[in-house]
XYZ file of C-alpha atoms in Angstrom:
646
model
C -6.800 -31.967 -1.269
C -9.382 -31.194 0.738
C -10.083 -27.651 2.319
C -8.455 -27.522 5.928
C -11.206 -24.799 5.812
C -14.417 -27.141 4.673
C -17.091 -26.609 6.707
C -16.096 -22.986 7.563
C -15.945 -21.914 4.223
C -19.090 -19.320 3.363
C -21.642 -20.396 1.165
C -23.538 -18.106 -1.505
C -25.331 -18.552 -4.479
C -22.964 -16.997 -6.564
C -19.892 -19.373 -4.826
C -22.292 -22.437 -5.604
C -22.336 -21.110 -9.306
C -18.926 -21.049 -9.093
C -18.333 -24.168 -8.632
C -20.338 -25.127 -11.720
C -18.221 -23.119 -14.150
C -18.237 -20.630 -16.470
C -16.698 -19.808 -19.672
C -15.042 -16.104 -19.530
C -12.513 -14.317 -21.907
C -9.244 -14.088 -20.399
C -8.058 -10.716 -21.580
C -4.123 -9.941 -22.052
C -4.551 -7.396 -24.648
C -6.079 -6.090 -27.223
C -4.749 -9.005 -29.831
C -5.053 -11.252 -27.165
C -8.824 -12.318 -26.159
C -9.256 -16.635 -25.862
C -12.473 -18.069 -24.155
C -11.450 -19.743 -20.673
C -13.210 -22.324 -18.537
C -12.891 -20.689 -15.293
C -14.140 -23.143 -11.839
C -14.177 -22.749 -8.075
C -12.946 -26.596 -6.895
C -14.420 -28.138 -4.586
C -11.904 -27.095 -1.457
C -13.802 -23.218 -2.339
C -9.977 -22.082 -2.393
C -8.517 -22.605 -5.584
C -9.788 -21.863 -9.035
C -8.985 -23.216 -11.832
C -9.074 -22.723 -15.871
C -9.205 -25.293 -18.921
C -9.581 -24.205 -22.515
C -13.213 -25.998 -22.855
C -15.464 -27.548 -20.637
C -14.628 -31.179 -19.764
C -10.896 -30.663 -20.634
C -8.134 -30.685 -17.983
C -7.476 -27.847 -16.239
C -4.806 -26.496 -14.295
C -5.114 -24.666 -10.904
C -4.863 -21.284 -12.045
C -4.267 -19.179 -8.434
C -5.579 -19.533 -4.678
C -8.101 -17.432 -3.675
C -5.321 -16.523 -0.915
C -3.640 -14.760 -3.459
C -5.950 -12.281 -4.261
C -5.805 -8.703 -3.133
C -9.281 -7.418 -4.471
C -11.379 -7.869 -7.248
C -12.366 -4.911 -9.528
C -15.327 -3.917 -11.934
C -14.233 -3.325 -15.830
C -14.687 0.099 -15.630
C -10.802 -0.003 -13.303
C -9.418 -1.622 -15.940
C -6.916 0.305 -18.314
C -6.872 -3.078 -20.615
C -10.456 -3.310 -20.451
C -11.982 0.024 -20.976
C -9.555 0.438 -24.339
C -12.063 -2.433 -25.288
C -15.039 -0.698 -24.248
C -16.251 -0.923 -28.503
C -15.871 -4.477 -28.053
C -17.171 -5.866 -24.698
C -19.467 -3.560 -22.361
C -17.341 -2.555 -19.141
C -20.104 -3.858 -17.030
C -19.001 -7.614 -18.073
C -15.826 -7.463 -17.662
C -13.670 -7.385 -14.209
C -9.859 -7.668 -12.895
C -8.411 -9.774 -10.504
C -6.027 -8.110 -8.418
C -3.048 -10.543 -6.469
C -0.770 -9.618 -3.939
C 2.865 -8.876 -4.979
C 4.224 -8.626 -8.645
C 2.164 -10.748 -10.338
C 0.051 -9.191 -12.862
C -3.748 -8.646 -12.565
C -6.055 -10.988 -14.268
C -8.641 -9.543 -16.530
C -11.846 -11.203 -17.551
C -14.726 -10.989 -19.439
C -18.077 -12.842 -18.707
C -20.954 -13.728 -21.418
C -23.091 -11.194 -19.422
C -23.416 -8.595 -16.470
C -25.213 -11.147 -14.518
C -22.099 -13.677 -14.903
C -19.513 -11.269 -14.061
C -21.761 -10.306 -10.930
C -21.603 -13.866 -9.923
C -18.134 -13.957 -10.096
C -17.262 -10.691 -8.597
C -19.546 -11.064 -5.703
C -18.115 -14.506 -4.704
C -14.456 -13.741 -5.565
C -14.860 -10.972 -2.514
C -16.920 -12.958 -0.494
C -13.940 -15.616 -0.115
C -11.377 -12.815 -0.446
C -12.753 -11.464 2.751
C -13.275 -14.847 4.279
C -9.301 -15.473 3.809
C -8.587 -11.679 5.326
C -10.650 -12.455 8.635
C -8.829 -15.804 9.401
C -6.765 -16.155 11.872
C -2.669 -16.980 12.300
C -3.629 -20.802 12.538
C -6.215 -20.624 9.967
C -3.916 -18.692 7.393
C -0.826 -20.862 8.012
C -3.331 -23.955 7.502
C -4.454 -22.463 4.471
C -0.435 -20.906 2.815
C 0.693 -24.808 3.959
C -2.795 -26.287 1.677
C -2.043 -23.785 -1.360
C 1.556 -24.868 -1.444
C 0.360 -28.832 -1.464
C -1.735 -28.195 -4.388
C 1.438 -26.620 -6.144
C 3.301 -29.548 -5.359
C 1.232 -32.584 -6.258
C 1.866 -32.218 -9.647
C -0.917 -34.830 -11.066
C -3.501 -34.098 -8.711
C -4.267 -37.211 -6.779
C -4.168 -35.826 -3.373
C -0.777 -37.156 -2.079
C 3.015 -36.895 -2.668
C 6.063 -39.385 -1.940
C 9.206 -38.159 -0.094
C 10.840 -37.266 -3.426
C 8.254 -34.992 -4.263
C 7.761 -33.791 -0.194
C 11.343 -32.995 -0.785
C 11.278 -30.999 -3.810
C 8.423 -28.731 -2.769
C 10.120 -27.931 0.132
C 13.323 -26.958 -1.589
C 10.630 -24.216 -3.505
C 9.606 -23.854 0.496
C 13.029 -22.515 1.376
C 12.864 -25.378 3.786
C 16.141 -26.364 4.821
C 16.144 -29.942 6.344
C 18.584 -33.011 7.360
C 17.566 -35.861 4.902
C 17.442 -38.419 7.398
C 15.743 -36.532 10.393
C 12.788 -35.410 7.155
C 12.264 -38.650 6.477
C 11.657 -39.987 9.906
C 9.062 -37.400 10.631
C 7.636 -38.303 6.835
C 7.193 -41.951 8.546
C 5.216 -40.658 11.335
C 3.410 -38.318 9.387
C 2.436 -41.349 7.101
C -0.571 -42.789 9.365
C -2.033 -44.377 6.270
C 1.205 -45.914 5.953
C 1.215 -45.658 1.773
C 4.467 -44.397 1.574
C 2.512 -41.293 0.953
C 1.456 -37.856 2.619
C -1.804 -36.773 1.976
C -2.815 -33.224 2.537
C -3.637 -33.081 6.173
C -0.073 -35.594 6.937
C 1.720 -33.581 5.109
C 0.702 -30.027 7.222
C 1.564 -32.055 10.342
C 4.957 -33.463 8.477
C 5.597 -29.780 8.227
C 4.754 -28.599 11.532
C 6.950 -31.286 13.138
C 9.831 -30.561 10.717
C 9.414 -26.670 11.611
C 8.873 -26.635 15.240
C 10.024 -23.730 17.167
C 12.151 -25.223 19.950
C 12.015 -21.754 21.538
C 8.912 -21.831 21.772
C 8.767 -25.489 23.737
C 11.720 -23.811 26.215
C 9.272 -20.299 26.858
C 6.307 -22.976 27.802
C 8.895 -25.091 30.288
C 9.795 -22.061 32.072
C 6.470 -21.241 32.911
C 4.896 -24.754 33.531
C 6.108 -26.815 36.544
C 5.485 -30.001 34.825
C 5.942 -28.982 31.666
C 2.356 -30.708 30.084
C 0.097 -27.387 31.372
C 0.379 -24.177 32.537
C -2.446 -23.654 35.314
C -4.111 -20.514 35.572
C -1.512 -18.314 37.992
C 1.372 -19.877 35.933
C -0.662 -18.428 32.557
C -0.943 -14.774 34.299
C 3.230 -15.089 35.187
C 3.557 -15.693 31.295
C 1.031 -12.569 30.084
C 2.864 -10.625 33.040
C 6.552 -11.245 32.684
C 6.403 -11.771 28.850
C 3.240 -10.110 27.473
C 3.373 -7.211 29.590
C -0.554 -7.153 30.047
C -0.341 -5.762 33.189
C -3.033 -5.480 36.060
C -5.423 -6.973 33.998
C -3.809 -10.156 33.313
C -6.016 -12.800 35.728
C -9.072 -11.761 33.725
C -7.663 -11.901 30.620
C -6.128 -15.357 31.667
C -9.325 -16.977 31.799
C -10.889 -15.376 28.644
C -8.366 -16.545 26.637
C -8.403 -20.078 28.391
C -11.938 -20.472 27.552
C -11.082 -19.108 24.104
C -7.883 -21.277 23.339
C -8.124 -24.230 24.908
C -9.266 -27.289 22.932
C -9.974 -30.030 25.940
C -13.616 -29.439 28.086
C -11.727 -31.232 30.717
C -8.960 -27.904 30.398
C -11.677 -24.986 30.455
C -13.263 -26.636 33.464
C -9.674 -27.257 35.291
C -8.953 -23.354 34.001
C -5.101 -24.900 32.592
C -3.675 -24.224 29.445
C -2.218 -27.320 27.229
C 0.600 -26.511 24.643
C -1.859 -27.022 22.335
C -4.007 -23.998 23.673
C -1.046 -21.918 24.125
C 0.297 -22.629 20.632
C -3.164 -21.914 19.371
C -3.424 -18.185 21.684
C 0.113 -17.769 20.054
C -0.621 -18.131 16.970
C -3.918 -15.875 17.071
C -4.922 -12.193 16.989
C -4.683 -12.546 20.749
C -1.121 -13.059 20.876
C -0.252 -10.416 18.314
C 2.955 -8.898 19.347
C 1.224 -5.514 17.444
C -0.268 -3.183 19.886
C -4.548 -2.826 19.433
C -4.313 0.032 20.768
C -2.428 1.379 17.854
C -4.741 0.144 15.131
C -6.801 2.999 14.848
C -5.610 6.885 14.531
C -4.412 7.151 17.599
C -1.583 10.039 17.335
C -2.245 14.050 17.326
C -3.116 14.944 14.036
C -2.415 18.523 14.449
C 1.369 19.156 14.342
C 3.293 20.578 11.164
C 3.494 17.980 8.233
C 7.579 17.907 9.116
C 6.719 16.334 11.880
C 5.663 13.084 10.338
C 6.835 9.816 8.866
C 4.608 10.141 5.356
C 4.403 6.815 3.558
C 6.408 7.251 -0.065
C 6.514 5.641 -3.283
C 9.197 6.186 -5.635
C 8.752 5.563 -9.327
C 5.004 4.924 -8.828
C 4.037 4.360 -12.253
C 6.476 1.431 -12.372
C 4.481 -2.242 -11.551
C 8.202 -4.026 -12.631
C 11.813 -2.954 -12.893
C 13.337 0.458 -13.652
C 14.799 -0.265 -17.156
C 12.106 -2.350 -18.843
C 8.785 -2.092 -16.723
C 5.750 -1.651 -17.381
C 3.903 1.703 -16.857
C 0.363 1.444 -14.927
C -1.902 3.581 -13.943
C -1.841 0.206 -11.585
C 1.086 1.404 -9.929
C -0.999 4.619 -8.276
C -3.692 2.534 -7.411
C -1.560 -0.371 -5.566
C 0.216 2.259 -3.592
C -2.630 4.929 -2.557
C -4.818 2.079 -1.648
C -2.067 0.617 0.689
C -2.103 4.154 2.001
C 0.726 5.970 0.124
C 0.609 9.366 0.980
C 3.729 10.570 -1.226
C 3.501 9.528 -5.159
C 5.985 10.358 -8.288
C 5.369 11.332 -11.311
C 7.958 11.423 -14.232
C 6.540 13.824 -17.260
C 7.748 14.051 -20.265
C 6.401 15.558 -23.579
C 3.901 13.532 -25.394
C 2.833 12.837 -29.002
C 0.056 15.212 -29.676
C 0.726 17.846 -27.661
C 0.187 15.017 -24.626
C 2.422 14.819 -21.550
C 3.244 10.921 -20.725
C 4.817 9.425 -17.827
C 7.315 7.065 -17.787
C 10.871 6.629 -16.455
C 13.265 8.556 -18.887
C 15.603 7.412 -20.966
C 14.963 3.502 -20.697
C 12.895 0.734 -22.253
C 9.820 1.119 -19.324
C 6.664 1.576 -21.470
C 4.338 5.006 -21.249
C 1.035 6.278 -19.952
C -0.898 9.481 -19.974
C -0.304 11.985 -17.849
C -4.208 12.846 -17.659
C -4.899 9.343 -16.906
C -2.542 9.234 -13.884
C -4.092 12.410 -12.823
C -7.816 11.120 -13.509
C -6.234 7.658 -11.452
C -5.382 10.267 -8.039
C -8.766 12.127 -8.106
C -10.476 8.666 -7.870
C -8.297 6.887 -5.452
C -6.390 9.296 -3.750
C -8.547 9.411 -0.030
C -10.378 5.998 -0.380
C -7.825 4.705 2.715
C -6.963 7.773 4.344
C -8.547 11.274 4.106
C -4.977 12.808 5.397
C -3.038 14.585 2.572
C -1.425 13.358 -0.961
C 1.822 14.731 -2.330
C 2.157 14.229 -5.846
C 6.020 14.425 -6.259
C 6.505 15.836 -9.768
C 9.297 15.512 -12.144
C 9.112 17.868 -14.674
C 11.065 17.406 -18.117
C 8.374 18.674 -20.093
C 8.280 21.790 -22.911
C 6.813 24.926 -22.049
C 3.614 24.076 -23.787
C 3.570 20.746 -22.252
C 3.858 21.713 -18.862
C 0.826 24.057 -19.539
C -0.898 21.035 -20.466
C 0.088 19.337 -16.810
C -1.058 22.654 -15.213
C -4.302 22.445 -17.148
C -5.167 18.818 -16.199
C -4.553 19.083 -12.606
C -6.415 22.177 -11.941
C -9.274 20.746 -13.937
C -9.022 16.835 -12.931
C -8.464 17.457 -9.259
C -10.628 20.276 -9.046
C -11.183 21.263 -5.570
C -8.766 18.078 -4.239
C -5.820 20.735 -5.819
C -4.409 22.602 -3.071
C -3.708 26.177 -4.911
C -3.704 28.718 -2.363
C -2.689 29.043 1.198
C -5.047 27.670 3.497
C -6.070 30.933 4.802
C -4.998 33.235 2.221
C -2.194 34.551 4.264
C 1.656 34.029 4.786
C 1.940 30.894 7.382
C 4.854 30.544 9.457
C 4.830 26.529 9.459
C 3.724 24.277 7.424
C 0.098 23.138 7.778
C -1.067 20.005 8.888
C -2.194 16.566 7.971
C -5.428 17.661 10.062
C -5.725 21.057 7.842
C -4.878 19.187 4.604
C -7.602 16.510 4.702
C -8.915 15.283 1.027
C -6.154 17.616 -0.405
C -3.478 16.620 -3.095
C -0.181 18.753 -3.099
C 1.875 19.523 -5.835
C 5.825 19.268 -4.893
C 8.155 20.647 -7.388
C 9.648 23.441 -8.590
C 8.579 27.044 -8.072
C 10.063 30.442 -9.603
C 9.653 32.674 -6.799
C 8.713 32.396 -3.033
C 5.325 31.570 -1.886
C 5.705 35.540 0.162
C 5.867 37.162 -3.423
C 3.033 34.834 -4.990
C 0.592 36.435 -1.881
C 1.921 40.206 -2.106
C 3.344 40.762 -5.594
C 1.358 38.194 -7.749
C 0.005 40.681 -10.459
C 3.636 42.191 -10.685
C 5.347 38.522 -10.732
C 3.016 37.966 -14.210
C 4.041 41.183 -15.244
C 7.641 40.346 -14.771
C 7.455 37.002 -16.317
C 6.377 38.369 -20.051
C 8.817 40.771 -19.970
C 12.406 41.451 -18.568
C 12.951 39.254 -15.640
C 12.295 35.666 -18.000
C 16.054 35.323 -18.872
C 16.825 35.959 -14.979
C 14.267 33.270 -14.521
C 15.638 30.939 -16.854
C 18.806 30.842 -15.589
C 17.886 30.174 -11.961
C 15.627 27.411 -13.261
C 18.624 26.007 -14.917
C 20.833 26.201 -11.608
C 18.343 23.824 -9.926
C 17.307 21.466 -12.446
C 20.112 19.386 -12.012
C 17.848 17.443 -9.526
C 15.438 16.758 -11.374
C 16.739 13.710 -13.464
C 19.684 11.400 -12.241
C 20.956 10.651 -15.727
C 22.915 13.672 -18.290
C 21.142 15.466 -20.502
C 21.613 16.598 -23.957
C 22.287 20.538 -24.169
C 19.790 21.409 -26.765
C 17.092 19.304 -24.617
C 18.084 21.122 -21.332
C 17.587 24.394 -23.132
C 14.835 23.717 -24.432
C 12.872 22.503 -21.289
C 14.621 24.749 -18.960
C 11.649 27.700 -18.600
C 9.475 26.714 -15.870
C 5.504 27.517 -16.889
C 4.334 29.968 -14.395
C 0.625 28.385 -14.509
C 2.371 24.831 -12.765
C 4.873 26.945 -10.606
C 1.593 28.595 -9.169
C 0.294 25.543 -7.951
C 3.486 24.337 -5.669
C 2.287 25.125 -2.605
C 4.051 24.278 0.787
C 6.176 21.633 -1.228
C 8.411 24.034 -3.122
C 11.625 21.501 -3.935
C 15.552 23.478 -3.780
C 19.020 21.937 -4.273
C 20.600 20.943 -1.358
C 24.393 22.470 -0.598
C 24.814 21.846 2.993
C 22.955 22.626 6.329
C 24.306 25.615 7.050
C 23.001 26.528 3.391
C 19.797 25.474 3.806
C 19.221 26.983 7.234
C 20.498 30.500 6.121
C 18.952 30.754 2.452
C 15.902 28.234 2.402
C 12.237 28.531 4.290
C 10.522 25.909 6.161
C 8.014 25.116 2.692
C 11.276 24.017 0.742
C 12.278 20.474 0.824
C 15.347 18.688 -0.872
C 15.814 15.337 -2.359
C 18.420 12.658 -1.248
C 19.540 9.893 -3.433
C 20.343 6.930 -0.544
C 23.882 7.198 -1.014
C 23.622 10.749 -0.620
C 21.779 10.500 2.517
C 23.785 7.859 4.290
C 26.900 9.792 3.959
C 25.159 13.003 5.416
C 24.040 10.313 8.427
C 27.364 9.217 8.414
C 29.147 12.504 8.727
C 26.327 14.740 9.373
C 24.066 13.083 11.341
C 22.833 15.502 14.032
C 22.312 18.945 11.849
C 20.655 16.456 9.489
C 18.040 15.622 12.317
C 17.753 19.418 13.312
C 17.507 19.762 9.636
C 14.794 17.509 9.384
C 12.787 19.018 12.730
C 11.695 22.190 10.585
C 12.134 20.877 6.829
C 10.667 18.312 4.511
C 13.389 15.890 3.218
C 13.068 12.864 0.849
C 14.928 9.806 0.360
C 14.579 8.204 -2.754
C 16.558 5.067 -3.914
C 20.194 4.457 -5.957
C 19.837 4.763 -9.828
C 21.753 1.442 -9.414
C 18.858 -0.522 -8.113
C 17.309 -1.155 -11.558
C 16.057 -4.412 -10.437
C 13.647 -1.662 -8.132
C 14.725 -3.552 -5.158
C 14.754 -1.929 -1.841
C 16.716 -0.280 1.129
C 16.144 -0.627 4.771
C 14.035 2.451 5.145
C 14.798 2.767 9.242
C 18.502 4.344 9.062
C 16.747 7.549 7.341
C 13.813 6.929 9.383
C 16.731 8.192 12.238
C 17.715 10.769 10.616
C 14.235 11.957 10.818
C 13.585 12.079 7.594
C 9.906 12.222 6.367
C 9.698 10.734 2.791
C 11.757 7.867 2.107
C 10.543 6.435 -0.970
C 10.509 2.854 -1.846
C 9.625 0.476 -4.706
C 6.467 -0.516 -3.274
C 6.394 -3.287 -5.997
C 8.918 -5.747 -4.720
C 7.743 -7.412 -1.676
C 10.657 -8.596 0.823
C 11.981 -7.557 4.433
C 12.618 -3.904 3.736
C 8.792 -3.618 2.751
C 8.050 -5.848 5.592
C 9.563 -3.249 8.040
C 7.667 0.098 6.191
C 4.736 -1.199 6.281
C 5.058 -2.788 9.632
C 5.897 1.397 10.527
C 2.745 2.590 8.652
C 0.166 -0.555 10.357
C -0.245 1.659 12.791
C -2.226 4.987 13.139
C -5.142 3.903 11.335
C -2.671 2.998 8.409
C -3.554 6.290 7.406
C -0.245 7.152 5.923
C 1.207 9.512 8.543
C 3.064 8.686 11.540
C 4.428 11.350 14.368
C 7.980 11.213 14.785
C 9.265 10.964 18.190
C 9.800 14.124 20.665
C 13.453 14.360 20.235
C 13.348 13.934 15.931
C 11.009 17.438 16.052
C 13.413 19.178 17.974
C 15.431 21.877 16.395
C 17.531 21.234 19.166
C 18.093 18.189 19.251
C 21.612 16.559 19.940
C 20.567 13.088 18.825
C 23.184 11.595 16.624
C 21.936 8.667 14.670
C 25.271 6.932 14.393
C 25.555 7.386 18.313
C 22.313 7.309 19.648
C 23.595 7.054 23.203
C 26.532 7.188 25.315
C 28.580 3.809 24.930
C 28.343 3.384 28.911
C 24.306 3.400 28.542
C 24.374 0.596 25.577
C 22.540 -2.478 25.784
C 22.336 -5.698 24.007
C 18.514 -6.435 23.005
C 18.546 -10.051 21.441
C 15.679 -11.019 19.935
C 14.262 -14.475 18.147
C 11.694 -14.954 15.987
C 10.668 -16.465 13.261
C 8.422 -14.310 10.311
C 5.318 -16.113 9.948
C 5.228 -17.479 6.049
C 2.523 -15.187 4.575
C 4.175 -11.498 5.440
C 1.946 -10.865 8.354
C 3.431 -9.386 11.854
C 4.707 -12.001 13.985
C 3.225 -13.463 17.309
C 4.635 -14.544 20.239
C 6.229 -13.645 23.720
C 8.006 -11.081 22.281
């Protein structure tokens, strides 16, 4: 099938080259190294591999589902091969979702420039299409996946079956009517361009038809003063909307004969709803549009929970891949799980299971490089600490000399605050949160005394208030010997927790008379939605001076996900999710964090940072103010924010 695209598509040297082929290693591990025949088809969308030149190959992925394309040097795999292959041929593929990166090796650095210069030359191309374009484009990548022999067309019983993979549901007889009319060449057959409008007419949004008859007095056009009612009544574009009327006339419509008559067809309108122009998402919110200023309570911080994980929670794998996915989709919040290593090493990996394990350094060496390449607003690195004494010296040792200057170590200022800082303050600086053996008052006016105290007298004292609160620091039972063992904090890593100084949570009335605004508590979900449930308004005041974080159920070992906006009414800051597994509650966090300049933080509203507050989340309002909103829409197949009248 031809590119819906062709024509449009950018041409380059290196995507020329491309197209010719080139025989690459395809890298899955260090046993596992076989030459590939890697080529760019002829639609410039889809590549494909064969084991030799001239063989048949398979479509191997759409350039729509890459993410990014990074040099060898990125590449855990590939720099443990670094005797073998120089770094500077090699390069990884990066897809959206769970599937795992692809990692190849050219013949030479000029190759693998060829192939990582085009890869991100269409990889951008895809990014700056438009709704129409992209849905083209998802409805041609799913057409190549369904005509299983490659000859550019597909009977009903094969229509049928992809759209069963689709999620399409459909009445037989109704599908194969519009299959007929689809079928201009009338060979039983839809080829790629019949078969998007086959899907189109089986998929059309009557709601949409019924918004443009309300509008249009004759229901073919909607002349210019019936366009500004729609952008008025439904857009809410406001004073403005006659100019913008005839901008996006001129921009929209497809007929001369319609510019020059300044109408709109349903054609034109289904092509402004469908574009950037009809976004329902505010432009105005894009950029970093909120005050920056305001204590870091105050926010919405974007969370990962079990960061190192790329899969499940029982048997996943353990990436390095897992920080870099989530800080460059602007995490702010990241987890680490340490444990003791082999050689006097710390690793990370999720205790007690099958999930596989990764350095502790490298995680750390992962943060300093990635940490503020999408936002220069503060990182949290949420630490779980269930190392040894020595170990944890270790930890202390490769953060201080890692992050270097990124470390936050000290107070800002030197002195005692009396809030916490903010993002502003904290630019390009990575806080440690965990747990702390004294108060950040006596680490500024007793420090040389606290050392003192700490090799002598007071380290049984110590040991048993560490042992009171580390209860929260792993889900699962411990064995005695092990929880002795590991229960002396290191004073070198309690030095450097900060403002993020984590305590065990009691109840409000606890926290508010024993703990200080740099303390924060963890909630398990099931934890937190009973607190909503019977708690819900001193949880809000709670949250209006205190860091809280949500993380989710032990139970979800498939690392699925919660709806993040019940806590998100609660106020709560950091509610962590499995940033792995696409689906609807990922849809709606990062649909929260689009906004501000995606930069990780988001200001709560007014009556979420008051201390005050009476804002209940399970009764938001009083029953004789409630409303009914309903809303229809229909998600847009590739993940993106919907479009429409809204």
């Amino acid at each position: 099938m031809a590119s819906l695209l062709q024509g449009r598509l950018p041409i380059s040297q290196d995507v020329l080259l491309m197209q010719k082929g080139t025989m690459m290693r395809k890298v899955r591990s260090k046993n596992w190294k076989k030459l590939r025949y890697f080529r760019l088809q002829e639609d410039g969308m889809t590549i494909s591999h064969a084991r030799q030149v001239g063989a048949r190959a398979k479509a191997s992925f759409s350039i729509s589902d890459v993410e990014t394309v990074r040099n060898g040097h990125e590449s855990e795999l590939l720099r443990s091969l670094a005797e073998e292959f120089p770094l500077e041929q090699g390069f990884t593929i990066v897809f959206h979702g769970r599937r795992s990166n692809l990692d190849l090796v050219a013949n030479n650095v000029e190759e693998a420039q060829i192939w990582m210069k085009g890869l991100q030359l269409l990889v951008d191309f895809v990014t700056n299409m438009d709704q129409q374009e992209r849905l083209d484009q998802w409805l041609s990548d799913w057409f190549q996946r369904g005509d299983k022999n490659q000859d550019g067309r597909m009977s009903f019983h094969e229509v049928q079956r992809l759209l069963r993979l689709m999620n399409v549901e459909m009445e037989q007889e109704h599908a194969f009517q519009l299959f007929q009319a689809a079928d201009t060449s009338q060979s039983d057959t839809l080829e790629g361009q019949e078969f998007i409008e086959f899907y189109k007419a089986l998929t059309k949004r009557v709601e949409v038809l019924e918004l443009f008859g309300n509008f249009s007095a004759d229901g073919q056009k909607l002349t210019l003063l019936e366009f500004v009612d729609f952008l008025q009544e439904e857009q809410k574009e406001g004073d403005h909307a006659s100019d913008l009327a005839l901008e996006l006339i001129d921009r929209h419509e497809p007929s001369e004969s319609g510019k020059l008559r300044h109408v709109l067809s349903m054609d034109g309108f289904l092509s402004y709803l469908y574009s950037k122009d009809g976004d329902i998402f505010n432009p105005s919110c894009l950029p970093i549009y909120q005050d920056m200023t305001q204590p870091l309570n105050h926010y919405y911080i974007n969370s990962s929970h079990n960061t190192y994980l790329v899969g499940d929670q029982l048997c996943g794998q353990s990436s390095v891949e897992g920080y870099i996915r989530a800080l460059k989709r602007g995490c702010r919040c990241v987890e680490v799980d340490v444990w003791d290593g082999p050689s006097g090493e710390p690793v990370v990996y999720h205790g007690h299971t099958l999930t596989s394990r990764i350095l502790f350094k490298e995680v750390v060496a992962t943060l300093a490089q990635y940490a503020f390449q999408t936002s220069d607003y503060p990182v949290i690195l949420s630490l779980e600490n269930h190392c040894s004494w020595e170990q944890q010296e270790i930890i202390a040792h490769h953060l201080t000399e890692i992050l270097g200057d990124q470390l936050l170590s000290t107070t800002l200022d030197g002195q005692l605050p009396t809030q916490l800082p903010s993002p502003e303050e904290l630019q390009k600086k990575i806080l440690v949160k965990g747990k702390k053996l004294s108060t950040l008052e006596e680490d500024l006016e007793e420090e040389e005394e606290l050392e003192t105290e700490l090799e002598g007298e007071q380290e049984p004292e110590l040991e048993s208030q560490f042992e009171s609160e580390t209860q929260e620091l792993s889900p699962r039972s411990k064995d005695k010997n092990e929880k002795k063992s590991k229960a002396i904090l290191c004073p070198s890593l309690s030095a450097l927790v900060i403002y993020t100084k984590t305590v065990s949570f009691y109840n409000f009335t606890h926290s508010k008379e024993h703990y200080r605004f740099y303390e924060l508590s963890s909630f398990s979900e099931t934890k937190a939605k009973n607190l909503i449930k019977e708690t819900g308004n001193q949880f809000v005041q709670h949250n209006a001076w205190q860091l809280s974080r949500v993380y989710p159920s032990g139970l979800r070992t498939d690392s699925s996900n919660y709806n993040p906006q019940e806590f998100w009414n609660a106020g709560c800051q950091m509610v962590a999710m499995n940033v792995q597994t696409a689906g609807l509650e990922m849809d709606i966090y990062d649909g929260l964090f689009r906004q501000n300049g995606g930069c990780g933080y988001v200001l709560k509203p007014d009556f979420l940072r008051d201390t005050q507050s009476s804002f209940h989340p399970e009764r938001p309002i009083s029953p004789f103010k409630a409303q009914t909103l309903q809303i229809q829409f229909s998600p847009f197949p590739w993940g993106e924010s919907w479009n429409g009248a809204g």
